[in-house]
Tab-separated table of C-alpha atoms and ligand atoms in Angstrom:
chain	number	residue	atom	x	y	z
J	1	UNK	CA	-26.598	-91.648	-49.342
J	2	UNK	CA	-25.067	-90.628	-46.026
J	3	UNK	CA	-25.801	-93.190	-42.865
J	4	UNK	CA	-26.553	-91.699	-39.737
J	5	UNK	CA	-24.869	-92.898	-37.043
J	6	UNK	CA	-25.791	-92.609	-33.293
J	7	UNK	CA	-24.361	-93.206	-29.782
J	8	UNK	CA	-27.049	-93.523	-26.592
J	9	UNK	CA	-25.442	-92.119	-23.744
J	10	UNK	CA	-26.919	-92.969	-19.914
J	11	UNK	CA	-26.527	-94.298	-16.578
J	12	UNK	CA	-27.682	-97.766	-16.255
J	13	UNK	CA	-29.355	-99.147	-13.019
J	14	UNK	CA	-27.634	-102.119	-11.239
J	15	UNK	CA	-29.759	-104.938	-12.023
J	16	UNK	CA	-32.743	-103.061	-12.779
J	17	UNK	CA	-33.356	-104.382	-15.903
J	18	UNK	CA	-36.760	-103.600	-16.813
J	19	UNK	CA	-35.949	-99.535	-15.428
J	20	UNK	CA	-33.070	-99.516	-18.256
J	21	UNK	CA	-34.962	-101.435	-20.682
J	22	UNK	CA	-37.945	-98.215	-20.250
J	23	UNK	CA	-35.013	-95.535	-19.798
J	24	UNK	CA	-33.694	-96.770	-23.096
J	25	UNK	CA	-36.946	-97.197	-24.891
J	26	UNK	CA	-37.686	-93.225	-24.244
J	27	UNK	CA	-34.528	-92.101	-25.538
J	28	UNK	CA	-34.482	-93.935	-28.360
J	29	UNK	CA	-38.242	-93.278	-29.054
J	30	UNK	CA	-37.427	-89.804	-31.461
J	31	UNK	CA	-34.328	-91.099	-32.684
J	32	UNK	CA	-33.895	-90.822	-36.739
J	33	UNK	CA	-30.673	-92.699	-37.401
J	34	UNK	CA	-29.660	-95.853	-39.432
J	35	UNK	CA	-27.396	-96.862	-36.746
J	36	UNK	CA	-27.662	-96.648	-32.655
J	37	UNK	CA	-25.002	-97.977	-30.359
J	38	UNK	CA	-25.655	-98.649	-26.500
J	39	UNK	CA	-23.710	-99.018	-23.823
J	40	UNK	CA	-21.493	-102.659	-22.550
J	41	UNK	CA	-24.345	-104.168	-20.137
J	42	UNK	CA	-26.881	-101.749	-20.598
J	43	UNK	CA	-29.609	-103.765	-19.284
J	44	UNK	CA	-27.576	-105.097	-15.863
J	45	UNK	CA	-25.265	-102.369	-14.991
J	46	UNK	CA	-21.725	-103.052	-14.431
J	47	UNK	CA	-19.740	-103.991	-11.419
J	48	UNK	CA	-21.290	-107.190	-10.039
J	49	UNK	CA	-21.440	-107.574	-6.307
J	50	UNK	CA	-21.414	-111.331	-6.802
J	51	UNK	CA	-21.226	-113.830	-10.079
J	52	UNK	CA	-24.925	-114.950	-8.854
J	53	UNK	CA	-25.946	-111.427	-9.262
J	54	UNK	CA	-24.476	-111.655	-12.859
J	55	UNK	CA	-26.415	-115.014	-13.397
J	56	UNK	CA	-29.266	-113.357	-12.537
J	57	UNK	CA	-29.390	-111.097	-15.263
J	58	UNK	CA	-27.178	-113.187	-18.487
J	59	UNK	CA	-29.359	-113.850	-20.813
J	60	UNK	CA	-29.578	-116.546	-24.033
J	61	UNK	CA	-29.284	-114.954	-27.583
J	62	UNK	CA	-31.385	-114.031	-29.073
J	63	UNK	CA	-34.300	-115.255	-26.476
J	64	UNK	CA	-33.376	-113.035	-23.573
J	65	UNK	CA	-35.886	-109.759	-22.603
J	66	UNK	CA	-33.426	-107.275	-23.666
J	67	UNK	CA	-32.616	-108.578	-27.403
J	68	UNK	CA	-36.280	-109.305	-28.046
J	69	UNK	CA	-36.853	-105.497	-26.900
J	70	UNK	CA	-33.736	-104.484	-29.037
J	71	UNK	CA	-35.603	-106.637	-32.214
J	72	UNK	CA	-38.900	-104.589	-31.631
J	73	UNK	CA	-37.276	-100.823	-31.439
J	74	UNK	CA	-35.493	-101.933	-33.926
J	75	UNK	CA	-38.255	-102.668	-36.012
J	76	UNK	CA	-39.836	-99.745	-35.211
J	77	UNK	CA	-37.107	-97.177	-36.016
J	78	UNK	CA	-35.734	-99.027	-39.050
J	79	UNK	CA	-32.598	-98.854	-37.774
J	80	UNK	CA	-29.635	-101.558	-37.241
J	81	UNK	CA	-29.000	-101.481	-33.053
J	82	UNK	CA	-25.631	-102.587	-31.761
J	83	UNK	CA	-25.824	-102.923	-27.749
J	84	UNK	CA	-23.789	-104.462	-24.760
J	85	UNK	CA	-25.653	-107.419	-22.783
J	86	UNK	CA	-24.925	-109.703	-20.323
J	87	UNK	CA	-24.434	-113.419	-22.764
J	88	UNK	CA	-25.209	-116.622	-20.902
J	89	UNK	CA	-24.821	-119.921	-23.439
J	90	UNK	CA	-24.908	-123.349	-21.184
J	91	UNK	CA	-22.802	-122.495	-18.346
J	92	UNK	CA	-20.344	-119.638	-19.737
J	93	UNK	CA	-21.230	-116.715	-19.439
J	94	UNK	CA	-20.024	-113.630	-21.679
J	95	UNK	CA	-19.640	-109.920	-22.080
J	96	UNK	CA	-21.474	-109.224	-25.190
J	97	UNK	CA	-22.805	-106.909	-28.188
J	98	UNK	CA	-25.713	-107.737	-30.354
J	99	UNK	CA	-26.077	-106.167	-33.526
J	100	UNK	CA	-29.896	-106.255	-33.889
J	101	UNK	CA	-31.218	-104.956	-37.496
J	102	UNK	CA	-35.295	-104.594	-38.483
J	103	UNK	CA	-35.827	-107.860	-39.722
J	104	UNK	CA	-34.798	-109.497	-36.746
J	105	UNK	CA	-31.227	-110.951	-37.664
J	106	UNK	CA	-29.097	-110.891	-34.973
J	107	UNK	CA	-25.090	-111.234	-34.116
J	108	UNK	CA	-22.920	-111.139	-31.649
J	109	UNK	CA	-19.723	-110.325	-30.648
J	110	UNK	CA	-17.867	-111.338	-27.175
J	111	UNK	CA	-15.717	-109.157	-25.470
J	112	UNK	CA	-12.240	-110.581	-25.900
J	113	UNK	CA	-10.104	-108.284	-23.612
J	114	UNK	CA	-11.742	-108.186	-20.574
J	115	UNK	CA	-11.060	-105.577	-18.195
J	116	UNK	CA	-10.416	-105.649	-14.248
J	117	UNK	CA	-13.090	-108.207	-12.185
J	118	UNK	CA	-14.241	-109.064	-15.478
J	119	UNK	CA	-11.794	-110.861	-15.552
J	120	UNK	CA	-12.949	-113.339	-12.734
J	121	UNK	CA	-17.085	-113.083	-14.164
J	122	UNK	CA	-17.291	-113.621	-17.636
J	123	UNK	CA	-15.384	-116.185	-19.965
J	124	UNK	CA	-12.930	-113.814	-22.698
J	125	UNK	CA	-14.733	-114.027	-25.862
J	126	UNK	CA	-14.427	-116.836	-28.626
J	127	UNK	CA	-15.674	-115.611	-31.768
J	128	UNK	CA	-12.629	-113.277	-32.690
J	129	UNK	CA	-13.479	-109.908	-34.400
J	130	UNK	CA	-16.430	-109.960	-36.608
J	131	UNK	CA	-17.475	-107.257	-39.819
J	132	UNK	CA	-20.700	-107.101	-40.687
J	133	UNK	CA	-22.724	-106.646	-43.745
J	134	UNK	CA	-25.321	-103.347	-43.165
J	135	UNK	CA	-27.851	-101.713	-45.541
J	136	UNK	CA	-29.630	-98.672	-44.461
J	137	UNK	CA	-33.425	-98.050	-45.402
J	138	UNK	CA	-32.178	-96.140	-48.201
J	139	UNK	CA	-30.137	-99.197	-49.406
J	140	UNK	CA	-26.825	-97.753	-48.878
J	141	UNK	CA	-24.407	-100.636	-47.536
J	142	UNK	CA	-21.422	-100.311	-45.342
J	143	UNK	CA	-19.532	-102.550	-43.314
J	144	UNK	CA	-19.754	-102.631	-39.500
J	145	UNK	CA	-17.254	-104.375	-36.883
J	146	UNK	CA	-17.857	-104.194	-33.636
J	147	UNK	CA	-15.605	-104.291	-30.331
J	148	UNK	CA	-16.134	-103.640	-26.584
J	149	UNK	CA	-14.903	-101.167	-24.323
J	150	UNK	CA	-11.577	-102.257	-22.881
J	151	UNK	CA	-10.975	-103.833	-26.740
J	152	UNK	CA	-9.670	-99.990	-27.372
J	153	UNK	CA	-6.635	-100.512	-25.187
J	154	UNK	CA	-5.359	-102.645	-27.723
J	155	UNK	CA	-4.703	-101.344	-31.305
J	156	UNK	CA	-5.216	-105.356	-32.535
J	157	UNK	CA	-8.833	-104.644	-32.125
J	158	UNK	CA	-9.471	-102.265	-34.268
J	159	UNK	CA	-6.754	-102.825	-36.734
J	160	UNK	CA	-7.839	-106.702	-36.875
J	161	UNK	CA	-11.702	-104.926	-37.887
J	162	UNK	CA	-9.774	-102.671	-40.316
J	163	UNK	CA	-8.271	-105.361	-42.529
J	164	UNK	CA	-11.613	-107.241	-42.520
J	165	UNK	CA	-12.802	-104.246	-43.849
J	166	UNK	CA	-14.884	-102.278	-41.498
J	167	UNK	CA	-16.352	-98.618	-42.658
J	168	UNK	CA	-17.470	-98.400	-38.666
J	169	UNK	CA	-16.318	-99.390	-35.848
J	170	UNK	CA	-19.625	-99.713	-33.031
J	171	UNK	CA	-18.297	-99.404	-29.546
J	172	UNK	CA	-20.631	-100.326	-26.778
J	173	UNK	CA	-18.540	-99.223	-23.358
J	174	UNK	CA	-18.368	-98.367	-19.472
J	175	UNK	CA	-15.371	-96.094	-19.589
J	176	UNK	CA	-13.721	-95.828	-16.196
J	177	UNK	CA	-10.386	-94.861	-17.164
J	178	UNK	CA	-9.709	-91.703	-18.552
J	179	UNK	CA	-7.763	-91.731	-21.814
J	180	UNK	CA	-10.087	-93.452	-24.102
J	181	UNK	CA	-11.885	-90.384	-25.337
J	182	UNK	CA	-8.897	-89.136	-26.564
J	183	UNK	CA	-7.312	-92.490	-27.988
J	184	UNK	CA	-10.706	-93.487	-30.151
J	185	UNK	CA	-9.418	-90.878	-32.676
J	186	UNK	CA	-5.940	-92.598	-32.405
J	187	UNK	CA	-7.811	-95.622	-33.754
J	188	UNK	CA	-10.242	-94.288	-36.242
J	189	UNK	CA	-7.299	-91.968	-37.565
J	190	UNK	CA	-4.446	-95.092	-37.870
J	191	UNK	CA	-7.259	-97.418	-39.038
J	192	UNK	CA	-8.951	-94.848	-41.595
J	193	UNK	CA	-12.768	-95.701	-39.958
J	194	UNK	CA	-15.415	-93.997	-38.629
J	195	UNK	CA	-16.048	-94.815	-34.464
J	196	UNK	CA	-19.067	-95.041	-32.659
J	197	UNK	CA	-17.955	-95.497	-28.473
J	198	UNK	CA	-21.483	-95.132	-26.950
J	199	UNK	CA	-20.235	-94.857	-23.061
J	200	UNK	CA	-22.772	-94.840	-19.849
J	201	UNK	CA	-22.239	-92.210	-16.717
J	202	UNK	CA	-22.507	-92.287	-13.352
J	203	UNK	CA	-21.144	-94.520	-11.037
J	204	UNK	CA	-21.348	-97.807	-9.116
J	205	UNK	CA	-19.586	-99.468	-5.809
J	206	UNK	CA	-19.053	-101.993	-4.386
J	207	UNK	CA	-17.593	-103.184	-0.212
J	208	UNK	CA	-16.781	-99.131	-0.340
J	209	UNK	CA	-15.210	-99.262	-4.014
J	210	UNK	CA	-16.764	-96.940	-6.378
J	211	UNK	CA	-16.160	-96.776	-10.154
J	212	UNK	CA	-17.049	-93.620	-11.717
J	213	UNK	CA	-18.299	-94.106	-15.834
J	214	UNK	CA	-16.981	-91.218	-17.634
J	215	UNK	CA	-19.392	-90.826	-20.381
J	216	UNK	CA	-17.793	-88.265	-23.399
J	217	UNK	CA	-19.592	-90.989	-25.802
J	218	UNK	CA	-18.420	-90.044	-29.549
J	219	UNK	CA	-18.437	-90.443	-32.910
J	220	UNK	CA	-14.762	-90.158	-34.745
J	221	UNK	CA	-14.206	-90.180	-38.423
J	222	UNK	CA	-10.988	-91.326	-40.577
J	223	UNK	CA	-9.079	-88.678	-40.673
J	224	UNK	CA	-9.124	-88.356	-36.330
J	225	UNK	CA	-11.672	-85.954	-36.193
J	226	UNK	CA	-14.485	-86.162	-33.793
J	227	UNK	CA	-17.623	-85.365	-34.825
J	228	UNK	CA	-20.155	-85.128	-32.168
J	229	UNK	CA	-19.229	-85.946	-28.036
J	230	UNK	CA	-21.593	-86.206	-25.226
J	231	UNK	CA	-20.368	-84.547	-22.019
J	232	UNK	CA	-19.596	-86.919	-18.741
J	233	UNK	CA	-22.747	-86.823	-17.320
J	234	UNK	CA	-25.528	-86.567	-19.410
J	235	UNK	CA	-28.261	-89.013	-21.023
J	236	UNK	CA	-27.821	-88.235	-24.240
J	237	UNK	CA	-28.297	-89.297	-28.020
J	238	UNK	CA	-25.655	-87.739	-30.477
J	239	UNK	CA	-26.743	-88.403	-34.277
J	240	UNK	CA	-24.106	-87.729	-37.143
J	241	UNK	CA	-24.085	-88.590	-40.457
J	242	UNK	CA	-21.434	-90.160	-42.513
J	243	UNK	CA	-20.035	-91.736	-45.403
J	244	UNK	CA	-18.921	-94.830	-45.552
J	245	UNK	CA	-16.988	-94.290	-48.615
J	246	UNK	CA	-14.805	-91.980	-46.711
J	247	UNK	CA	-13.533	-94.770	-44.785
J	248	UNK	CA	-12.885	-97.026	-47.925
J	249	UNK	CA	-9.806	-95.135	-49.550
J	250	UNK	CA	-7.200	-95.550	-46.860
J	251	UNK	CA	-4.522	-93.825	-48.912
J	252	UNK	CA	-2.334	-90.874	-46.333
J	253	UNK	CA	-0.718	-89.644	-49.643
J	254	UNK	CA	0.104	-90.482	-53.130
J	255	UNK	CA	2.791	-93.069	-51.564
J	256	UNK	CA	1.222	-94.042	-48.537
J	257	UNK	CA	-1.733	-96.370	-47.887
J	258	UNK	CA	-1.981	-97.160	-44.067
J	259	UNK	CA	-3.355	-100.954	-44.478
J	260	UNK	CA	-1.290	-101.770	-47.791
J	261	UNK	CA	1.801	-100.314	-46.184
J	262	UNK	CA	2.111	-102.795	-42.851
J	263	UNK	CA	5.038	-104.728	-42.987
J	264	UNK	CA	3.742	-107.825	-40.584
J	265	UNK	CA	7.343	-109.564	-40.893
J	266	UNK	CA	8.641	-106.553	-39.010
J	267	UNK	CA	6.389	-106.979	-36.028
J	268	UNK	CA	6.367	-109.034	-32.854
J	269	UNK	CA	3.270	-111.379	-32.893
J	270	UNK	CA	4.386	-112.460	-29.432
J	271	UNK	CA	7.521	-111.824	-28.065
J	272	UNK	CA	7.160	-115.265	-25.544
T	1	LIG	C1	-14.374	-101.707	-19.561
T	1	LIG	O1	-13.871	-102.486	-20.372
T	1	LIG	N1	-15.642	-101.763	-19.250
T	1	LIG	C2	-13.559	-100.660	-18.947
């Protein structure tokens, strides 16, 4: 059976967490899919004014407001929910994504690469690259890693959730730079998996700096191809369904597989 896959595309509000919580709720409310990716922070918005403003909003997992929400639409649409929130755990604090399923189980990831005054906010995350076990309602299984935004911009990311043995790849993101929409078939393509970047729009500022979110949330599959994108500036939920056993043969041709094929002696692990 085929497992439908779906991005949620919108514009979070900065530190309106119960507003995004209801936006969310809405347009997730007709949604028939096995699998929904959200946004990076889409409970808190993105570019903090001020780490106390961050604070504010971190939450524990899987206590906080916006996983227990995530645990009851998940519940209610029988389908597995990966999503980007604000992590605090003692006094770190993290850029996360939970992957929330029906019964409750939860995960998470922590952004590793983080990107621009990130960098200064959140700790870089320190439970590597994770694959997931998934079954669908209809029992069919497939294999889920997940990675954050900026994680695109480097091929480790992906190719580190590749030899673990992801089918999918669930992207929660705030694009503001412009190339990812075009690189994320790059990835699934040299990686042989399906993609799910689930991307916000609009824009935020801060002291008279304003980042603009791009949106053009998509789904790519493994041979480059993308299969359903959202436009820059829409809310939006794009649902497409899949295989996961496309993503399992990773042979190019009759000589060439593009996993069994590395040659990891030949490459620089790090040059210093
Ligand atoms: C990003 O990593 N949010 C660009």
């Amino acid at each position: 059976m085929p497992v439908r896959v779906a991005y949620l595309q919108f514009a979070p509000e900065y530190l309106e967490v119960d507003q995004n919580l209801a936006t969310v709720e809405s347009l997730l409310r007709p949604v028939k899919a096995d699998l929904v990716v959200l946004p990076e922070l889409f409970t808190s918005g993105y570019f903090f004014r001020s780490k106390e403003d961050l604070a504010h909003v971190a939450e524990p997992i899987p206590e906080g407001t916006s996983v227990t929400a995530l645990q009851s639409w998940s519940e209610q649409l029988g389908a597995t929910l990966v999503a980007g929130v604000p992590e605090r755990d003692g006094a770190n604090l993290y850029n996360s994504a939970v992957v929330v399923r029906p019964n409750g189980r939860v995960d998470t990831y922590r952004k590793v690469h983080l990107f621009y005054e990130e960098t200064t906010l959140f700790e870089p995350g320190d439970l590597g690259f994770q694959v997931f076990e998934e079954e669908t309602s209809d029992g069919t299984s497939y294999r889920l890693g997940t990675m954050v935004c900026f994680d695109w911009y480097y091929p480790e990311a992906a190719r580190t959730l590749a030899l673990k043995g992801a089918d999918l790849i669930a992207h929660p993101s705030n694009l503001v730079l412009p190339h990812c929409p075009d690189s994320m078939p790059v990835r699934a393509r040299e990686n042989h998996v399906f993609t799910i970047t689930a991307n916000r729009h609009g824009q935020e500022e801060k002291a008279g700096e304003t980042l603009e979110f791009i949106g053009l949330s998509e789904v790519c599959g493994p041979s480059g191809d993308i299969l359903e994108r959202a436009d820059e500036s829409t809310d939006t939920v794009g649902v497409v369904e899949v295989d996961p056993h496309d993503a399992r043969d990773r042979r190019i041709n009759k000589h060439n597989d593009v996993l069994r094929d590395r040659r990891p002696e030949a490459y620089a692990s790090d040059p210093n």
